[in-house]
Short mmCIF file of C-alpha atoms in Angstrom, two decimals:
data_model
loop_
_atom_site.label_atom_id
_atom_site.label_comp_id
_atom_site.label_asym_id
_atom_site.label_seq_id
_atom_site.Cartn_x
_atom_site.Cartn_y
_atom_site.Cartn_z
CA UNK A 19 -34.82 19.01 34.77
CA UNK A 20 -32.67 16.08 33.64
CA UNK A 21 -28.92 16.12 33.26
CA UNK A 22 -27.20 14.55 30.28
CA UNK A 23 -23.50 13.70 30.38
CA UNK A 24 -21.47 10.57 29.76
CA UNK A 25 -18.53 9.36 27.69
CA UNK A 26 -19.80 10.80 24.38
CA UNK A 27 -19.25 14.36 25.60
CA UNK A 28 -16.65 16.56 24.00
CA UNK A 29 -13.50 16.95 26.08
CA UNK A 30 -14.13 19.62 28.70
CA UNK A 31 -17.89 19.70 28.09
CA UNK A 32 -19.95 20.47 31.17
CA UNK A 33 -23.12 18.56 31.94
CA UNK A 34 -26.09 19.99 30.10
CA UNK A 35 -29.63 20.38 31.35
CA UNK A 36 -32.58 19.25 29.29
CA UNK A 37 -35.68 21.41 29.49
CA UNK A 38 -38.99 21.06 27.70
CA UNK A 39 -38.91 20.40 23.97
CA UNK A 40 -35.77 19.95 21.91
CA UNK A 41 -32.47 21.66 22.64
CA UNK A 42 -29.12 21.85 20.88
CA UNK A 43 -25.58 21.63 22.22
CA UNK A 44 -22.65 22.66 20.05
CA UNK A 45 -19.20 24.25 20.19
CA UNK A 46 -18.92 27.91 19.29
CA UNK A 47 -16.06 29.10 17.02
CA UNK A 48 -13.67 29.38 19.97
CA UNK A 49 -14.52 25.93 21.32
CA UNK A 50 -16.91 26.82 24.14
CA UNK A 51 -19.92 24.60 24.79
CA UNK A 52 -23.21 26.33 24.03
CA UNK A 53 -26.72 25.11 24.77
CA UNK A 54 -29.75 26.70 23.12
CA UNK A 55 -33.34 25.96 22.32
CA UNK A 56 -33.27 23.82 19.19
CA UNK A 57 -35.67 26.13 17.33
CA UNK A 58 -33.39 29.11 17.99
CA UNK A 59 -30.15 27.32 17.14
CA UNK A 60 -31.51 25.91 13.89
CA UNK A 61 -32.21 29.44 12.68
CA UNK A 62 -29.19 31.29 14.04
CA UNK A 63 -26.28 28.82 14.04
CA UNK A 64 -24.21 27.90 10.98
CA UNK A 65 -23.72 24.24 11.93
CA UNK A 66 -21.80 23.67 8.70
CA UNK A 67 -18.96 25.84 10.05
CA UNK A 68 -18.60 24.16 13.45
CA UNK A 69 -16.17 21.58 14.77
CA UNK A 70 -17.53 18.23 16.03
CA UNK A 71 -19.34 18.55 19.35
CA UNK A 72 -17.93 15.14 20.26
CA UNK A 73 -15.26 12.99 18.67
CA UNK A 74 -16.01 10.04 16.41
CA UNK A 75 -15.38 6.82 18.33
CA UNK A 76 -12.34 4.68 17.62
CA UNK A 77 -13.33 0.99 17.55
CA UNK A 78 -10.41 -1.39 18.22
CA UNK A 79 -9.97 -4.05 15.55
CA UNK A 80 -11.83 -2.18 12.82
CA UNK A 81 -10.01 -1.65 9.52
CA UNK A 82 -11.29 1.91 9.28
CA UNK A 83 -11.16 4.79 11.68
CA UNK A 84 -12.00 8.48 11.98
CA UNK A 85 -10.40 10.78 9.46
CA UNK A 86 -10.89 13.90 7.35
CA UNK A 87 -12.57 14.39 3.98
CA UNK A 88 -11.46 17.35 1.87
CA UNK A 89 -14.62 18.93 0.51
CA UNK A 90 -14.62 20.34 -3.00
CA UNK A 91 -17.78 22.24 -2.03
CA UNK A 92 -16.26 24.19 0.85
CA UNK A 93 -12.51 23.85 0.29
CA UNK A 94 -12.19 22.65 3.89
CA UNK A 95 -11.87 19.33 5.71
CA UNK A 96 -14.90 17.57 7.16
CA UNK A 97 -14.53 15.16 10.07
CA UNK A 98 -15.54 11.64 9.09
CA UNK A 99 -16.05 8.55 11.21
CA UNK A 100 -16.34 5.58 8.87
CA UNK A 101 -16.15 4.30 5.31
CA UNK A 102 -19.94 4.46 5.11
CA UNK A 103 -19.89 8.12 6.12
CA UNK A 104 -17.11 8.98 3.67
CA UNK A 105 -19.19 7.43 0.89
CA UNK A 106 -22.14 9.65 1.79
CA UNK A 107 -19.85 12.68 1.96
CA UNK A 108 -18.83 11.92 -1.62
CA UNK A 109 -22.47 12.00 -2.70
CA UNK A 110 -23.23 15.25 -0.88
CA UNK A 111 -19.98 16.88 -2.01
CA UNK A 112 -21.10 16.37 -5.65
CA UNK A 113 -24.63 17.65 -5.00
CA UNK A 114 -24.86 21.17 -6.43
CA UNK A 115 -27.61 22.04 -3.96
CA UNK A 116 -25.20 21.55 -1.04
CA UNK A 117 -23.17 24.59 0.07
CA UNK A 118 -21.82 23.40 3.43
CA UNK A 119 -20.83 20.18 5.21
CA UNK A 120 -19.82 19.27 8.76
CA UNK A 121 -19.29 16.15 10.84
CA UNK A 122 -21.12 15.80 14.18
CA UNK A 123 -21.59 19.55 14.70
CA UNK A 124 -24.61 19.38 17.05
CA UNK A 125 -26.09 17.24 19.80
CA UNK A 126 -29.89 17.17 19.91
CA UNK A 127 -31.44 16.80 23.38
CA UNK A 128 -34.95 15.92 24.53
CA UNK A 129 -36.83 14.18 27.32
CA UNK A 130 -38.51 10.82 26.86
CA UNK A 131 -41.98 9.83 28.07
CA UNK A 132 -40.64 9.22 31.57
CA UNK A 133 -39.00 12.61 31.76
CA UNK A 134 -35.47 11.23 31.34
CA UNK A 135 -32.91 13.26 29.43
CA UNK A 136 -31.91 11.77 26.09
CA UNK A 137 -29.52 12.95 23.37
CA UNK A 138 -28.17 12.02 19.96
CA UNK A 139 -25.36 13.35 17.78
CA UNK A 140 -26.11 12.82 14.05
CA UNK A 141 -23.00 11.97 12.06
CA UNK A 142 -23.21 14.72 9.48
CA UNK A 143 -24.87 17.98 8.59
CA UNK A 144 -25.37 19.39 5.10
CA UNK A 145 -26.54 22.92 4.34
CA UNK A 146 -28.49 23.47 1.14
CA UNK A 147 -28.44 26.62 -0.96
CA UNK A 148 -32.01 27.48 0.09
CA UNK A 149 -30.92 27.60 3.75
CA UNK A 150 -32.48 24.30 4.81
CA UNK A 151 -30.39 21.54 6.32
CA UNK A 152 -29.94 17.79 6.44
CA UNK A 153 -28.95 15.90 9.57
CA UNK A 154 -28.01 12.33 8.79
CA UNK A 155 -26.49 9.14 10.09
CA UNK A 156 -24.58 6.73 7.90
CA UNK A 157 -25.07 3.22 9.31
CA UNK A 158 -22.97 0.39 7.92
CA UNK A 159 -26.09 -1.81 7.89
CA UNK A 160 -29.81 -1.14 8.48
CA UNK A 161 -29.78 -2.37 12.09
CA UNK A 162 -26.61 -0.51 13.11
CA UNK A 163 -26.93 1.18 16.48
CA UNK A 164 -29.77 -1.05 17.59
CA UNK A 165 -33.04 0.06 19.13
CA UNK A 166 -31.51 3.18 20.68
CA UNK A 167 -30.41 4.49 17.29
CA UNK A 168 -33.80 3.82 15.71
CA UNK A 169 -35.64 5.56 18.55
CA UNK A 170 -33.26 8.51 18.35
CA UNK A 171 -33.82 8.69 14.60
CA UNK A 172 -37.54 9.20 15.16
CA UNK A 173 -37.00 11.99 17.66
CA UNK A 174 -34.30 13.78 15.64
CA UNK A 175 -36.55 13.55 12.57
CA UNK A 176 -39.30 15.19 14.62
CA UNK A 177 -36.93 17.95 15.72
CA UNK A 178 -35.82 18.56 12.13
CA UNK A 179 -39.39 18.71 10.85
CA UNK A 180 -40.15 21.48 13.35
CA UNK A 181 -37.54 23.78 11.76
CA UNK A 182 -37.78 22.79 8.10
CA UNK A 183 -34.77 20.46 8.17
CA UNK A 184 -34.66 16.79 7.18
CA UNK A 185 -33.17 13.83 9.04
CA UNK A 186 -32.26 10.58 7.31
CA UNK A 187 -30.48 7.31 8.00
CA UNK A 188 -28.71 7.07 4.66
CA UNK A 189 -28.55 3.72 2.91
CA UNK A 190 -25.28 2.18 1.79
CA UNK A 191 -24.29 2.98 -1.78
CA UNK A 192 -24.44 0.29 -4.43
CA UNK A 193 -20.92 -1.09 -5.01
CA UNK A 194 -20.51 0.12 -8.60
CA UNK A 195 -21.72 3.62 -7.78
CA UNK A 196 -19.43 3.79 -4.75
CA UNK A 197 -16.43 2.64 -6.79
CA UNK A 198 -17.10 5.17 -9.55
CA UNK A 199 -17.52 8.04 -7.10
CA UNK A 200 -14.37 7.05 -5.25
CA UNK A 201 -12.43 7.14 -8.53
CA UNK A 202 -13.81 10.50 -9.61
CA UNK A 203 -13.29 11.94 -6.13
CA UNK A 204 -9.57 11.55 -6.68
CA UNK A 205 -9.88 14.35 -9.25
CA UNK A 206 -12.13 16.73 -7.34
CA UNK A 207 -9.38 19.20 -6.44
CA UNK A 208 -9.01 22.34 -8.62
CA UNK A 209 -5.45 21.32 -9.55
CA UNK A 210 -7.01 18.90 -12.04
CA UNK A 211 -8.63 21.68 -14.08
CA UNK A 212 -5.57 21.67 -16.32
CA UNK A 213 -3.86 24.48 -18.16
CA UNK A 214 -5.91 27.48 -19.35
CA UNK A 215 -8.37 26.60 -22.08
CA UNK A 216 -8.10 22.84 -21.65
CA UNK A 217 -11.26 22.43 -19.58
CA UNK A 218 -13.30 24.39 -22.12
CA UNK A 219 -11.92 22.23 -24.93
CA UNK A 220 -12.90 19.08 -23.08
CA UNK A 221 -16.47 20.28 -22.57
CA UNK A 222 -16.75 21.24 -26.23
CA UNK A 223 -15.48 17.82 -27.31
CA UNK A 224 -18.45 16.24 -25.55
CA UNK A 225 -21.13 18.64 -26.78
CA UNK A 226 -22.72 15.51 -28.23
CA UNK A 227 -22.55 12.20 -26.38
CA UNK A 228 -19.55 10.11 -27.39
CA UNK A 229 -17.19 7.53 -25.89
CA UNK A 230 -14.87 8.97 -23.27
CA UNK A 231 -11.62 8.03 -24.98
CA UNK A 232 -12.75 9.43 -28.36
CA UNK A 233 -13.41 12.89 -26.95
CA UNK A 234 -10.26 12.86 -24.85
CA UNK A 235 -8.01 11.87 -27.76
CA UNK A 236 -9.55 14.57 -29.94
CA UNK A 237 -8.48 17.20 -27.40
CA UNK A 238 -4.94 15.93 -26.84
CA UNK A 239 -2.70 13.51 -24.98
CA UNK A 240 -4.89 11.33 -22.71
CA UNK A 241 -2.27 11.55 -19.96
CA UNK A 242 -2.95 15.28 -19.77
CA UNK A 243 -6.62 15.35 -20.77
CA UNK A 244 -8.13 12.47 -18.77
CA UNK A 245 -7.64 14.14 -15.36
CA UNK A 246 -9.44 17.22 -16.71
CA UNK A 247 -12.31 15.04 -17.95
CA UNK A 248 -12.56 13.27 -14.60
CA UNK A 249 -12.56 16.62 -12.81
CA UNK A 250 -15.45 17.77 -15.03
CA UNK A 251 -17.30 14.49 -14.39
CA UNK A 252 -16.96 14.96 -10.64
CA UNK A 253 -18.34 18.50 -10.79
CA UNK A 254 -21.22 17.60 -13.13
CA UNK A 255 -19.89 19.62 -16.05
CA UNK A 256 -19.81 16.30 -17.91
CA UNK A 257 -22.36 13.56 -17.32
CA UNK A 258 -22.01 9.79 -17.42
CA UNK A 259 -23.98 6.79 -16.18
CA UNK A 260 -22.51 5.98 -12.76
CA UNK A 261 -24.45 2.76 -12.23
CA UNK A 262 -22.16 0.89 -14.64
CA UNK A 263 -18.37 0.53 -14.33
CA UNK A 264 -16.41 3.37 -15.88
CA UNK A 265 -14.33 2.37 -18.90
CA UNK A 266 -12.74 4.07 -21.87
CA UNK A 267 -15.80 3.80 -24.11
CA UNK A 268 -18.46 4.81 -21.62
CA UNK A 269 -20.69 7.51 -23.15
CA UNK A 270 -19.99 11.02 -21.86
CA UNK A 271 -21.91 14.21 -22.56
CA UNK A 272 -21.60 17.87 -21.68
CA UNK A 273 -25.02 19.36 -20.90
CA UNK A 274 -23.34 22.76 -20.57
CA UNK A 275 -22.43 23.01 -24.26
CA UNK A 276 -25.16 23.28 -26.93
CA UNK A 277 -25.20 20.31 -29.30
CA UNK A 278 -23.63 20.96 -32.68
CA UNK A 279 -20.88 23.27 -31.38
CA UNK A 280 -18.20 20.63 -31.19
CA UNK A 281 -17.41 16.95 -31.20
CA UNK A 282 -18.40 14.35 -33.77
CA UNK A 283 -21.79 13.81 -35.31
CA UNK A 284 -24.30 12.23 -32.98
CA UNK A 285 -24.54 9.05 -35.04
CA UNK A 286 -20.89 8.19 -34.25
CA UNK A 287 -21.58 8.00 -30.55
CA UNK A 288 -24.69 5.96 -31.21
CA UNK A 289 -22.82 3.55 -33.44
CA UNK A 290 -20.07 3.10 -30.87
CA UNK A 291 -22.51 2.46 -28.05
CA UNK A 292 -22.72 -1.23 -27.26
CA UNK A 293 -19.37 -2.09 -28.85
CA UNK A 294 -17.10 -4.17 -26.70
CA UNK A 295 -14.40 -2.00 -25.10
CA UNK A 296 -11.02 -2.38 -26.72
CA UNK A 297 -9.51 -3.28 -23.38
CA UNK A 298 -10.83 -4.32 -20.01
CA UNK A 299 -7.99 -2.37 -18.42
CA UNK A 300 -8.75 1.27 -17.80
CA UNK A 301 -6.47 3.59 -19.74
CA UNK A 302 -6.15 5.80 -16.65
CA UNK A 303 -4.35 3.27 -14.44
CA UNK A 304 -2.10 5.96 -13.01
CA UNK A 305 -3.24 9.38 -11.87
CA UNK A 306 -1.28 12.46 -12.69
#
């Protein structure tokens, strides 16, 4: 047997013993360290509900540090370790297939070819509605973590494949997509649903694709209506191209409302598409 310990351990964690195959170490709901066969833990343990098995490192001199992301999916905070990880949390938090999220909830252990104990703690876990899971790391660049991280990625991917999970090293988001998601994330909280009936009116206004500001102004005062539209865009109730910068005349559509039940005729949106925006400044410069 090989013993794994070291500075990455959670405070108070005892040394753990690595047997044959993959094993999992995690904290139970009352904070006790538990070690199980990986195959058993993957089936029985709700990783998405667990606290981090070890803290995210604080790197002196870096402009970012560990923090918390409030998840619209779960209504709870998720531990986050970097800007790159927060960006990936935004993506997963908008994914309707995802029902649970957690930061560093499990340590995966194994023995290498020389019989030495090895371990790795993936940065995040996502639970999908079908019960499967995603373990992922969010490197700030492709070579982040060096050879050790790449070797660990291969072994964790192998462990995940054994239980029907997936492991990925997630690529950085394109800058425009990241900026758009960051903006919309500011409206993910239910408080931006607006007064009763307003959300439904917004969806109806975009039953056919039309410029954002046109649909918003048809419903009411943009100061009141825009946050509701952004909330619907975050949750996928309205759709928009996120690979181009958001602006007041970007085309928005509600796939949840049958065409012809509201909004202008389709040819108006088509005619407006391609027109130069009336202003380069976003009309939503201040959130409500």
